[in-house]
GROMACS .gro file of C-alpha atoms in nm:
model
  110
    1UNK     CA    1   8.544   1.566   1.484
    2UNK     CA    2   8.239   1.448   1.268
    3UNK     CA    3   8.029   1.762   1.379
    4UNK     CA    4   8.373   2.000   1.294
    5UNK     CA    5   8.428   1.861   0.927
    6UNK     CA    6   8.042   1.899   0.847
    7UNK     CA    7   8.044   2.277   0.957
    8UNK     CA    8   8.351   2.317   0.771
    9UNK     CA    9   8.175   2.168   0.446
   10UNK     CA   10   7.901   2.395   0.547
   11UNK     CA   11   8.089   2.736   0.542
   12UNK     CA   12   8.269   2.581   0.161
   13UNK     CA   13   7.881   2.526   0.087
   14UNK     CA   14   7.781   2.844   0.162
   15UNK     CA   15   8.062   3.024   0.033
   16UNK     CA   16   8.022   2.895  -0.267
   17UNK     CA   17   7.681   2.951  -0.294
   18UNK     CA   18   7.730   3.322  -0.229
   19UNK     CA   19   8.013   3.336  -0.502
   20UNK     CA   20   7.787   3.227  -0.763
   21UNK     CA   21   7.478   3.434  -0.673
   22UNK     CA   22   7.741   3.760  -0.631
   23UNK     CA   23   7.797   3.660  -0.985
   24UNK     CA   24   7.488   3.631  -1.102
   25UNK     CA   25   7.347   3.930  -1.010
   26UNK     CA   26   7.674   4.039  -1.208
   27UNK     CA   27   7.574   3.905  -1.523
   28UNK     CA   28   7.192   4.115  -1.436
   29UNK     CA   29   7.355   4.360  -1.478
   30UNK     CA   30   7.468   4.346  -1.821
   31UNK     CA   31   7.098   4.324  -1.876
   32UNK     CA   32   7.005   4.615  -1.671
   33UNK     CA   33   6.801   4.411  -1.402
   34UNK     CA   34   6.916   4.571  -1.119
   35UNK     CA   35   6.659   4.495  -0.942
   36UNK     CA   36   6.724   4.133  -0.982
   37UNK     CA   37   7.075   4.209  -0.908
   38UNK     CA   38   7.026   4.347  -0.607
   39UNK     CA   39   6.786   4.000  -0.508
   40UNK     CA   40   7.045   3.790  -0.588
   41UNK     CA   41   7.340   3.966  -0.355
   42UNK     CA   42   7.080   3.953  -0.097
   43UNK     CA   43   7.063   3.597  -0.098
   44UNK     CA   44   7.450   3.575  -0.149
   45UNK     CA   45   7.493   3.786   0.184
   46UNK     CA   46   7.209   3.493   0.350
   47UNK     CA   47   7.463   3.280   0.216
   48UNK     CA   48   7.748   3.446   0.375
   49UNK     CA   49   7.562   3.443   0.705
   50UNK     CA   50   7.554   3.103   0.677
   51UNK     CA   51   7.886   3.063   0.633
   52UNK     CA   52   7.985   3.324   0.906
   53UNK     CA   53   7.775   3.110   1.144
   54UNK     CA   54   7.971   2.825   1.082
   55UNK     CA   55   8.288   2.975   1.108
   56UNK     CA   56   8.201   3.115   1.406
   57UNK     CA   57   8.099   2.771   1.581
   58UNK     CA   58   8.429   2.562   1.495
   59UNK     CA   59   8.596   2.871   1.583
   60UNK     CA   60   8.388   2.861   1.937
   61UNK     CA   61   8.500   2.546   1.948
   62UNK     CA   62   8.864   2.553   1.915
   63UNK     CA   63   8.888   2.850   2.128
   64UNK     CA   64   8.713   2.645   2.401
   65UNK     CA   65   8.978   2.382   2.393
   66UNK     CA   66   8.672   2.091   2.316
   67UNK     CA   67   8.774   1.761   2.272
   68UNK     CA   68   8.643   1.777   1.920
   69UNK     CA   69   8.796   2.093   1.837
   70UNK     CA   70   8.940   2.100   1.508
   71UNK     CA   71   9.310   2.270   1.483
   72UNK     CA   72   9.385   2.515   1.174
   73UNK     CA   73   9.322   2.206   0.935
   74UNK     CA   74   9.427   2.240   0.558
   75UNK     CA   75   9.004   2.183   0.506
   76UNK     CA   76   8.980   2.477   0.744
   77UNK     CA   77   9.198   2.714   0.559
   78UNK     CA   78   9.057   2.617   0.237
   79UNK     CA   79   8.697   2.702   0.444
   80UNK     CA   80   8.835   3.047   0.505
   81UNK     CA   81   8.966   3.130   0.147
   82UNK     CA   82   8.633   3.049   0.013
   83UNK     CA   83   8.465   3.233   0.254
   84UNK     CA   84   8.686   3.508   0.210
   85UNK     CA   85   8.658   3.546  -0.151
   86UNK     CA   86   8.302   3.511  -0.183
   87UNK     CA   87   8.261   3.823   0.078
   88UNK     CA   88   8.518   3.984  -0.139
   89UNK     CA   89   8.353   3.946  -0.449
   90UNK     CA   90   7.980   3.988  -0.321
   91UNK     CA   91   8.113   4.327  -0.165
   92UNK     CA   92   8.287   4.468  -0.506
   93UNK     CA   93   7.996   4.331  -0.691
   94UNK     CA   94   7.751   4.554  -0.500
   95UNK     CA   95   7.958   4.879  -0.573
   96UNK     CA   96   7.954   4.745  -0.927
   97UNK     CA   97   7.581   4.710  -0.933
   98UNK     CA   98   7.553   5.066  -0.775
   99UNK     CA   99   7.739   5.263  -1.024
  100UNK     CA  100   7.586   5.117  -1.292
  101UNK     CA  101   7.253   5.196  -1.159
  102UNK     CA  102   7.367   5.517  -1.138
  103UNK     CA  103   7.518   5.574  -1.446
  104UNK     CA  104   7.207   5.435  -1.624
  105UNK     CA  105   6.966   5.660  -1.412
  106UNK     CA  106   7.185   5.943  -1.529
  107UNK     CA  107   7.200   5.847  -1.891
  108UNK     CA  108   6.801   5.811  -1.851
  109UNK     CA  109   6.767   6.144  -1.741
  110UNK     CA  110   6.969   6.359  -1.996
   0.00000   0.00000   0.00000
């Protein structure tokens, strides 16, 4: 169960970590880096992956019936609503980044 609970921590981790670089790169682009925006979702989707991989293991796990399985733990679901909302945010703050880029690149060129 040891091995279960420390891939759950990691996809929290991860999450988490994705969150705040989605974020970041959202506060970039108040400055009009979008070039540093766009580094910093990068590394938030990395940290997704991470998370996603994870997932996917104590998933593997409990579908394989292993001794060590977890069952849908109240640490898992709280696992999967990070995870969820930091793929939700990193995905609306791309299309944010985007048509700001675009507007800018339009104001630029009028």
């Amino acid at each position: 169960m040891e091995n279960n609970e420390q891939q759950i921590m990691t996809i929290i981790g991860s999450a988490g970590a994705s969150k705040g670089k989605a974020f970041a790169a959202l506060a970039c682009v108040r400055e009009r880096d979008y070039e540093g925006a766009r580094a910093l979702l990068a590394e938030a989707k990395e940290a997704d992956l991470a998370a996603h991989a994870a997932q996917t293991e104590v998933i593997t796990q409990a579908l394989s019936g292993a001794e060590n399985a977890a069952a849908a733990s109240l640490l898992m679901v709280h696992a999967q609503d990070h995870y969820m909302t930091s793929q939700l945010a990193r995905d609306l703050i791309e299309e944010i980044v985007k048509i700001f880029e675009e507007r800018d690149a339009e104001s630029e060129q009028a």
